[in-house]
């Protein structure tokens, strides 16, 4: 048979012609004419206006590929701003076999410089809820679309909440996505930067089905191992999300912490229900991340209205919290040195501008320093201006209790300040002081031998990084009333100022038991003042005492005034006056400076007494039954 008569020959010519046309088509066909058709299909698919601002290019050989430039999916009517999605370059690689079979099988999708903008308007409308064409949704076309691989290069996700005036970005995002079909299930894995912090992102979803929740999970892992992992897993239906929220520490070397270290890692789990207007947390459980530390620390609920002003409430409860196991020595030291203010300042600095929330915490037993605090309560309101403390109270060691009312925490000059009305009561002040100041416990217990100290006081407290003060103080010590103030100033040379005004001060009740000798009282007084007079301390101190009567060694001194200041350079007695002690009067003042050669200076004292016996017993130079003092008469020293 002649080759010209063979059907195979003509089939071969046809095949060559088709291949030649496929090779030439991208260069001779203006594919931009298909923009309108592509945009119309995009409109049906998303329920939004789809625009292709640049050129459309299609290559059919060796594999079908469509490339569109400046592709955008718009916002719903009434929402102004950047479109929901915008990509500089969108490239689809298609399967030729799928096209021949009537299916749109997509091998891969490449997005270059895509930008996703999620907007909530001041009226509460959102731009991310799309409505595909009903006919398109009911057809089998979407189920025939396979998205085996989607590559995102240098993407950006912006959250623009205009109702809260809040904007944040996840930038420099590189990710890969895949799906069996447009309705899912979807999978994403990528990295990006949030507020200059590297962040790993994973996302997975189920298959979208009408009238069923769309289930998905998101996991955010910061590049800084000190920051926790945030995970959300649940379902979205009727504009509402319901699922689980967890915040867990990352697995890192030394994560468990130790008694010498900082905060032991905690994990938070809760049930989350949220929509565009409100988020509620139920079944909150905060517990040690280490599985060997069993038991829940804190439980509770929380809710937040996402309106123009964030309004919410957090209610937490715990039967028992042990700070000695939760906090290491490093963290406890930071807490005692004012770290709470630094933590509060950091918290307040990251609060949204529009917030009004109430916080309450109740702990039945709180352990710290080996001692327990009972019935710890905190009720506060958090606003953009600071924190208002309605009530903060705790049962403290030494059968003591503390309560702070009318409190507030504000940021001033870049630091947090705490103020309020402090009320304190103790039936065993010595035990409380030993718990609050463990490093000085041995020192004051060496002379504090008498009554344990029953104290009630109330005053205005102010605490800032530069100073702590208690002013307008009214107190009762062992039933004897008084008033005064205490100011501790920080700085290169810290200082402590104490001012006491009282009608009566009974030192005998505190210094020793009834069987102690007078001489012992004098040495106890010197031991108590020793650190003040040694010149080796690192804090300047100023003591002002104005007492109607002072009882010591069984002797009552009247109209006592003491003004004593000490520093690293020495000490100064500005005034030491005793108006009357058994018929004697005493005045003293002086200045003594410390130097490398030893102390130098002078103290001048004047004693005028018709009968000096009471004064000698007061200072511990004579016992109550000493016979030699009976011969003393009028004295002028």
XYZ file of C-alpha atoms in Angstrom:
637
model
C 0.000 0.000 0.000
C 1.280 3.506 -0.826
C 2.299 5.543 2.177
C 0.031 8.304 0.983
C -2.914 5.987 1.226
C -2.084 4.817 4.758
C -4.297 6.295 7.551
C -1.327 6.038 9.909
C 0.524 8.563 7.775
C -2.284 11.093 7.998
C -2.606 10.522 11.744
C 1.111 11.244 12.108
C 0.777 14.488 10.166
C -2.131 15.509 12.398
C -0.122 14.718 15.536
C 2.828 16.822 14.350
C 0.488 19.696 13.569
C -1.100 19.518 17.018
C 2.269 19.460 18.753
C 3.488 22.387 16.654
C 0.355 24.368 17.534
C 0.832 23.653 21.221
C 4.418 24.853 21.074
C 3.500 28.013 19.191
C 0.259 28.839 20.986
C 1.778 30.776 23.908
C 3.488 33.093 21.431
C 0.719 33.713 18.941
C -2.421 33.658 21.120
C -3.336 36.625 23.316
C -4.517 34.802 26.429
C -5.474 38.087 28.115
C -8.725 37.758 26.224
C -9.631 34.987 28.635
C -9.290 37.242 31.704
C -13.003 37.926 31.923
C -13.815 34.217 31.801
C -11.256 33.445 34.482
C -12.484 36.312 36.665
C -16.099 35.200 36.219
C -15.214 31.680 37.326
C -13.360 33.127 40.314
C -16.438 35.177 41.212
C -18.591 32.054 41.207
C -16.011 30.097 43.188
C -15.541 32.684 45.963
C -18.685 34.768 45.890
C -16.415 37.810 45.635
C -15.083 40.073 42.927
C -11.926 38.535 41.474
C -9.575 40.738 39.453
C -6.505 39.890 37.390
C -4.611 43.157 37.105
C -1.653 41.853 35.064
C -1.084 39.558 32.119
C -2.329 36.004 31.754
C 0.072 33.528 30.198
C -0.671 29.900 29.307
C 1.845 27.278 28.200
C 0.568 23.935 26.917
C 3.886 22.179 26.392
C 5.517 20.223 27.876
C 2.867 20.516 30.608
C -0.128 22.848 30.818
C 0.658 25.878 32.966
C -1.327 29.053 33.650
C 0.349 32.141 35.082
C -1.609 35.235 36.163
C -0.148 38.451 37.543
C -1.650 40.686 40.232
C -4.542 38.433 41.189
C -6.899 39.751 43.889
C -9.979 38.444 45.719
C -11.954 41.459 46.889
C -13.849 42.303 50.059
C -17.619 42.114 50.523
C -19.663 45.230 49.883
C -19.191 47.863 52.562
C -15.687 46.735 53.637
C -13.006 49.169 52.528
C -9.286 48.470 52.453
C -6.843 45.966 51.045
C -8.447 42.949 49.346
C -8.853 39.678 51.195
C -6.154 38.064 49.038
C -3.646 39.622 46.662
C -0.804 37.778 44.930
C 1.768 39.292 42.610
C 2.155 36.021 40.694
C -0.186 32.997 40.596
C 0.991 29.935 38.679
C -1.061 26.762 38.186
C 0.508 23.586 36.822
C -2.229 21.315 35.386
C -2.367 17.666 34.383
C -2.941 17.207 30.670
C -4.554 13.823 31.256
C -7.037 15.336 33.649
C -8.022 17.982 31.107
C -8.579 15.336 28.429
C -10.781 13.414 30.904
C -12.792 16.506 31.816
C -11.207 16.989 35.250
C -9.265 19.987 36.477
C -6.365 18.273 38.212
C -3.865 20.813 39.551
C -0.377 19.469 40.101
C 0.875 22.561 41.867
C 0.059 26.189 42.662
C 2.753 28.797 43.233
C 1.974 32.084 44.995
C 4.672 34.755 45.012
C 4.354 37.680 47.460
C 0.773 36.842 48.474
C -0.923 39.050 51.057
C -3.961 37.951 53.078
C -5.784 40.745 54.941
C -8.375 39.704 57.537
C -10.593 42.694 58.383
C -13.192 43.287 61.054
C -14.949 46.631 60.612
C -16.056 49.003 63.351
C -19.579 47.577 62.871
C -18.352 44.012 63.443
C -18.486 42.808 59.813
C -15.727 40.458 58.650
C -14.288 39.911 55.182
C -13.186 36.266 55.363
C -16.592 34.522 55.103
C -17.167 33.587 51.437
C -20.250 32.208 49.676
C -19.524 30.134 46.549
C -22.169 29.913 43.848
C -24.881 27.443 44.919
C -24.965 25.700 41.526
C -21.199 25.374 41.644
C -21.309 23.972 45.167
C -23.956 21.406 44.247
C -22.023 20.266 41.187
C -19.218 17.698 41.274
C -16.732 20.153 39.798
C -15.184 21.207 43.111
C -14.665 17.592 44.152
C -12.756 16.996 40.898
C -10.281 19.786 41.617
C -7.116 18.403 43.193
C -4.553 20.690 44.772
C -1.597 18.423 45.368
C 0.911 21.146 46.167
C 0.680 24.873 46.850
C 3.863 26.840 47.467
C 3.795 30.238 49.176
C 6.845 32.484 48.931
C 7.305 35.649 51.019
C 3.678 35.821 52.112
C 2.009 38.147 54.616
C -1.043 37.637 56.823
C -2.440 40.833 58.332
C -5.156 41.022 61.009
C -6.864 44.417 60.863
C -9.402 44.704 63.707
C -10.875 48.167 63.297
C -13.345 47.630 66.111
C -10.422 47.313 68.517
C -7.989 49.545 66.653
C -5.618 46.578 66.528
C -3.337 45.513 63.650
C -0.698 42.786 63.551
C 1.242 41.002 60.807
C 2.810 37.611 60.186
C 5.436 38.422 57.542
C 8.114 36.709 55.452
C 5.975 33.597 55.369
C 7.207 30.613 53.347
C 4.862 27.639 53.362
C 3.589 24.630 51.496
C -0.090 23.635 51.337
C -1.958 20.698 49.892
C -5.524 19.482 49.595
C -7.393 16.614 48.049
C -10.011 19.073 46.803
C -11.060 22.676 47.271
C -13.451 21.631 50.036
C -10.570 19.878 51.817
C -9.010 18.386 53.742
C -6.287 21.064 53.771
C -2.777 20.900 55.210
C -0.248 23.713 55.664
C 3.246 23.877 57.085
C 5.416 26.968 57.031
C 7.446 29.617 58.810
C 7.209 33.366 59.236
C 7.989 36.256 61.574
C 5.588 37.806 64.067
C 6.887 40.983 65.756
C 10.435 39.986 64.759
C 9.975 36.591 66.416
C 10.390 33.552 64.115
C 7.262 31.432 64.115
C 6.504 27.951 62.774
C 2.895 27.480 61.655
C 0.962 24.273 60.970
C -2.669 24.026 59.857
C -4.863 21.059 59.064
C -8.559 20.745 58.355
C -11.249 18.233 57.615
C -13.510 18.204 54.561
C -16.076 20.970 54.274
C -19.633 19.650 54.255
C -22.877 21.590 54.195
C -24.632 21.956 57.554
C -21.665 20.475 59.420
C -18.871 22.213 61.376
C -15.716 22.843 59.382
C -13.061 21.246 61.582
C -9.492 22.554 61.642
C -6.458 22.902 63.893
C -3.755 25.600 64.110
C -0.443 25.329 65.932
C 1.988 28.257 66.423
C 5.514 27.438 67.639
C 7.795 30.449 68.368
C 11.437 30.250 67.365
C 12.357 31.359 70.900
C 12.170 28.173 73.038
C 11.363 30.299 76.094
C 7.975 31.151 74.558
C 5.087 28.649 74.716
C 3.312 26.834 71.897
C -0.250 27.940 71.093
C -2.644 25.379 69.625
C -6.337 25.617 68.680
C -8.359 22.609 67.526
C -12.089 22.590 66.849
C -14.883 23.365 64.413
C -16.390 26.457 62.744
C -20.093 26.654 62.001
C -22.587 29.503 61.726
C -19.792 32.052 62.310
C -18.873 30.424 65.638
C -15.827 28.401 66.645
C -15.974 25.713 69.324
C -12.981 23.636 70.331
C -9.918 23.282 72.525
C -7.207 25.819 73.330
C -3.822 24.854 74.749
C -0.739 26.847 75.709
C 2.217 24.584 76.490
C 5.944 25.180 76.996
C 8.350 23.975 74.371
C 10.564 20.973 74.924
C 13.936 22.491 75.723
C 17.007 21.577 77.689
C 16.563 22.410 81.354
C 12.859 23.033 80.869
C 11.851 21.331 84.118
C 13.656 23.961 86.119
C 14.954 23.407 89.617
C 14.769 24.789 93.096
C 17.667 27.086 92.149
C 16.177 28.145 88.825
C 13.221 30.196 87.647
C 9.602 29.429 86.932
C 8.765 25.810 86.324
C 6.857 25.437 83.046
C 3.069 25.382 83.191
C 0.511 24.243 80.647
C -2.911 25.794 80.068
C -5.859 23.943 78.554
C -9.409 25.182 78.072
C -12.556 24.837 76.034
C -12.948 27.795 73.667
C -16.141 29.149 72.131
C -15.725 32.277 70.024
C -17.290 34.379 67.333
C -16.664 37.857 66.005
C -18.298 39.384 69.101
C -17.216 37.268 72.086
C -14.794 34.573 73.244
C -15.506 32.302 76.223
C -13.103 29.940 77.962
C -14.503 27.130 80.074
C -12.865 24.295 81.991
C -9.597 26.222 82.274
C -6.884 24.047 83.771
C -3.402 25.364 84.560
C -1.037 22.618 85.685
C 2.679 21.705 85.638
C 3.840 20.738 82.159
C 5.905 17.893 83.619
C 3.694 14.820 83.654
C 5.350 13.692 86.900
C 3.953 16.780 88.650
C 0.378 15.545 88.723
C -2.572 17.621 89.746
C -4.251 20.826 88.606
C -2.947 24.061 90.041
C -5.688 26.441 88.952
C -9.127 26.019 87.422
C -11.675 28.531 86.256
C -13.553 30.308 83.497
C -13.081 33.439 81.411
C -15.052 35.497 78.920
C -14.257 38.463 76.678
C -16.588 40.697 74.661
C -14.835 41.678 71.430
C -16.664 44.957 70.988
C -15.273 48.463 70.634
C -14.001 48.051 74.205
C -12.743 44.636 75.269
C -14.926 43.731 78.249
C -14.445 40.469 80.052
C -13.993 38.537 83.244
C -11.585 35.888 84.491
C -12.448 33.786 87.546
C -9.788 31.331 88.733
C -9.688 29.059 91.782
C -7.134 26.689 93.240
C -7.250 24.482 96.340
C -3.471 24.590 96.797
C -0.476 26.295 95.135
C 3.115 25.705 96.262
C 5.427 28.522 95.169
C 8.416 26.740 96.692
C 8.100 24.008 94.072
C 6.710 26.208 91.319
C 9.292 28.989 91.663
C 13.012 28.428 91.972
C 15.285 30.510 94.172
C 16.120 32.807 91.266
C 12.471 33.588 90.605
C 11.696 34.024 94.295
C 14.606 36.450 94.661
C 13.369 38.470 91.694
C 9.879 38.516 93.159
C 11.086 39.768 96.544
C 13.348 42.400 94.967
C 10.497 43.989 93.047
C 10.170 41.651 90.107
C 6.395 41.729 90.530
C 6.381 45.366 89.450
C 8.566 44.578 86.441
C 6.228 41.723 85.510
C 3.182 43.953 85.987
C 4.748 46.685 83.854
C 5.447 44.210 81.051
C 1.882 42.897 81.254
C 0.369 46.376 81.220
C 2.594 47.444 78.331
C 1.200 44.698 76.084
C -2.477 45.206 76.926
C -4.791 46.400 74.145
C -5.644 50.070 74.248
C -9.354 49.428 74.769
C -9.833 46.919 77.576
C -12.053 46.701 80.618
C -11.893 43.332 82.327
C -12.395 41.959 85.810
C -10.021 39.374 87.275
C -10.498 37.268 90.398
C -8.295 34.594 91.953
C -8.976 32.481 95.046
C -6.363 30.104 96.472
C -7.253 28.127 99.583
C -3.640 27.379 100.579
C -0.589 29.131 99.113
C 2.839 27.899 100.257
C 5.917 30.142 100.091
C 9.134 30.040 102.089
C 8.041 26.889 103.861
C 5.054 28.713 105.357
C 1.450 28.720 104.245
C -0.881 31.569 103.362
C -4.576 30.790 103.672
C -7.570 32.119 101.820
C -5.611 34.184 99.285
C -7.994 36.402 97.306
C -7.512 38.914 94.531
C -10.210 40.899 92.733
C -9.096 43.511 90.224
C -10.259 45.408 87.153
C -7.896 45.805 84.198
C -8.234 48.856 81.942
C -6.027 50.569 79.383
C -5.065 53.068 82.112
C -3.870 50.371 84.516
C -5.149 47.908 87.093
C -7.655 48.762 89.816
C -7.431 46.439 92.814
C -10.807 46.099 94.483
C -9.629 43.640 97.108
C -6.446 41.692 97.762
C -6.158 39.714 100.972
C -4.271 36.755 102.400
C -3.862 34.903 105.657
C -0.118 35.046 106.399
C 2.319 33.169 108.662
C 2.386 34.219 112.301
C -1.410 34.198 112.518
C -1.315 37.329 110.378
C -3.548 38.758 107.669
C -3.096 41.432 105.017
C -5.635 43.291 102.926
C -5.207 45.894 100.181
C -8.177 47.993 99.046
C -8.626 51.018 96.787
C -5.494 49.856 95.012
C -4.291 50.708 91.559
C -1.342 49.925 89.322
C -0.412 52.534 86.719
C 2.502 53.070 84.374
C 4.413 56.225 85.159
C 7.651 57.263 83.468
C 8.033 53.848 81.875
C 7.548 51.853 85.098
C 4.683 50.379 87.097
C 3.534 51.905 90.397
C 1.299 50.225 92.985
C -0.716 52.175 95.544
C -3.638 51.569 97.868
C -4.835 51.299 101.449
C -3.036 48.534 103.342
C -4.450 46.902 106.472
C -2.316 44.407 108.401
C -2.925 42.410 111.567
C -0.669 39.906 113.318
C -0.884 37.924 116.506
C 2.756 36.802 116.160
C 4.780 39.564 114.538
C 8.067 37.799 115.330
C 7.063 34.706 113.351
C 5.808 36.851 110.472
C 9.038 38.880 110.367
C 11.063 35.653 110.304
C 9.099 34.494 107.245
C 9.187 37.838 105.445
C 12.902 38.496 106.191
C 14.559 35.068 106.525
C 18.089 36.494 106.172
C 17.579 38.707 109.259
C 15.657 36.203 111.326
C 18.605 35.127 113.505
C 19.533 38.750 114.194
C 16.279 39.979 115.663
C 15.466 36.696 117.395
C 18.657 37.192 119.429
C 17.057 40.125 121.261
C 13.352 39.612 120.619
C 12.714 37.344 123.629
C 9.481 38.658 125.078
C 6.003 38.948 123.678
C 5.670 37.795 120.094
C 4.096 41.093 119.118
C 0.422 41.757 118.518
C 0.144 44.392 115.804
C -2.664 46.124 113.931
C -1.962 48.823 111.392
C -3.491 50.646 108.468
C -1.931 53.134 106.070
C -1.423 54.259 102.512
C 1.106 52.123 100.656
C 2.948 53.212 97.502
C 5.374 50.910 95.700
C 7.464 51.863 92.687
C 10.871 50.761 91.397
C 12.423 53.757 93.170
C 10.777 53.487 96.605
C 8.297 51.773 98.890
C 6.408 53.856 101.425
C 3.733 53.418 104.092
C 2.331 56.803 105.107
C -0.572 57.965 107.244
C -0.025 54.827 109.323
C -2.172 54.175 112.402
C -1.179 51.174 114.514
C -1.550 49.309 117.801
C 1.445 47.349 119.144
C 0.617 45.144 122.116
C -2.486 47.273 122.599
C -0.554 50.580 122.632
C -1.618 52.976 119.827
C 0.662 55.036 117.630
C 1.145 56.524 114.195
C 4.019 56.993 111.798
C 5.471 56.282 108.367
C 8.119 54.096 106.721
C 9.919 54.998 103.475
C 12.446 52.745 101.717
C 14.194 54.399 98.778
C 16.169 52.500 96.164
C 19.173 53.819 94.284
C 22.925 53.664 94.263
C 22.781 54.221 98.044
C 19.412 52.955 99.349
C 17.885 54.538 102.418
C 15.329 53.624 105.065
C 13.425 56.269 107.036
C 11.178 55.328 109.984
C 9.117 57.866 111.915
C 7.070 56.785 114.984
C 4.832 58.888 117.177
C 3.226 57.138 120.137
C 1.823 57.882 123.549
C 3.443 54.807 125.051
C 6.106 52.254 124.013
C 6.806 49.224 126.215
C 10.180 47.748 125.185
C 10.207 45.388 128.161
C 7.347 43.396 126.637
C 9.391 42.648 123.510
C 13.006 42.501 124.650
C 12.872 39.819 127.310
C 10.709 37.686 129.536
C 9.829 38.632 133.082
C 12.856 36.800 134.459
C 15.468 38.788 132.506
C 17.968 41.036 134.248
C 18.300 44.737 133.732
C 21.834 44.347 132.433
C 20.566 41.975 129.787
C 18.130 44.617 128.581
C 20.899 47.103 127.959
C 22.948 44.659 125.918
C 19.848 43.729 123.916
C 19.306 47.380 123.064
C 22.934 47.655 121.915
C 22.603 44.465 119.897
C 19.512 45.849 118.208
C 21.257 49.142 117.359
C 24.580 47.484 116.555
C 24.004 47.158 112.796
C 22.985 50.820 112.721
C 26.100 52.037 114.518
C 28.727 49.735 113.023
C 29.201 51.719 109.820
C 29.441 48.494 107.813
C 25.876 48.483 106.496
C 25.030 49.346 102.901
C 21.863 51.330 103.537
C 21.372 54.792 105.015
C 18.900 54.759 107.894
C 17.000 57.463 109.693
C 14.956 56.812 112.842
C 12.712 59.434 114.449
C 10.882 58.500 117.662
C 8.521 60.762 119.593
C 7.037 58.913 122.580
C 5.076 60.109 125.563
C 6.531 57.268 127.653
C 9.054 54.484 127.036
C 9.279 51.559 129.465
C 12.610 49.716 129.741
C 14.059 47.643 132.590
C 10.987 48.386 134.620
C 11.593 52.135 134.412
C 9.286 54.558 132.638
C 10.901 57.460 130.792
C 8.685 60.386 129.818
C 8.773 62.732 126.813
C 11.329 60.722 124.830
C 12.549 62.106 121.484
C 15.136 60.358 119.310
C 16.436 61.510 115.919
C 19.202 59.179 114.758
C 20.750 58.882 111.283
C 23.327 56.379 110.062
C 25.169 55.960 106.796
C 28.308 54.421 105.385
C 30.202 57.518 106.521
C 29.139 57.242 110.164
C 26.212 58.188 112.379
C 24.639 61.369 113.688
C 22.515 61.873 116.792
C 20.500 64.935 115.909
C 18.499 64.688 119.105
C 18.173 62.324 122.060
C 16.023 63.860 124.752
C 14.429 62.341 127.826
C 12.210 64.839 129.589
C 12.019 62.897 132.839
C 13.111 59.495 134.096
C 12.789 59.198 137.856
C 13.609 62.870 138.279
C 16.448 62.892 135.718
C 16.625 64.706 132.365
C 18.949 63.780 129.488
C 19.971 65.590 126.305
C 22.514 64.287 123.777
C 23.685 65.039 120.247
C 26.787 64.435 118.208
C 28.416 63.243 114.999
C 30.829 60.337 114.529
C 32.436 59.695 111.124
C 34.004 56.487 109.885
C 37.377 56.477 108.126
C 40.221 54.119 107.316
C 41.851 55.097 110.628
C 38.697 54.381 112.604
C 35.778 56.461 113.869
C 36.292 60.102 114.846
C 33.955 62.771 116.207
C 32.176 63.632 119.424
C 28.887 63.112 121.223
C 27.797 65.610 123.840
C 25.429 64.471 126.581
C 23.993 66.413 129.499
C 22.371 64.692 132.484
C 20.648 66.677 135.232
C 19.088 64.581 137.991
C 17.766 65.115 141.480
C 17.742 61.317 141.743
C 19.793 59.412 139.078
C 18.753 55.909 140.172
C 15.913 55.596 137.673
C 18.151 56.640 134.810
C 20.878 54.126 135.801
C 18.327 51.317 135.879
C 16.869 52.458 132.537
C 20.208 52.083 130.740
C 21.016 48.822 132.554
C 23.857 50.083 134.747
C 22.118 49.186 138.004
C 19.771 46.458 139.102
C 16.507 47.298 140.741
C 17.871 46.181 144.132
C 21.383 47.676 143.776
C 22.397 49.255 147.121
C 25.210 51.441 145.852
C 22.901 53.782 143.964
C 21.006 54.656 147.135
C 23.851 56.937 148.210
C 23.654 59.020 145.029
C 22.063 62.409 145.282
C 21.639 65.374 142.998
C 23.773 64.996 139.876
C 24.771 67.304 137.061
C 26.947 65.587 134.453
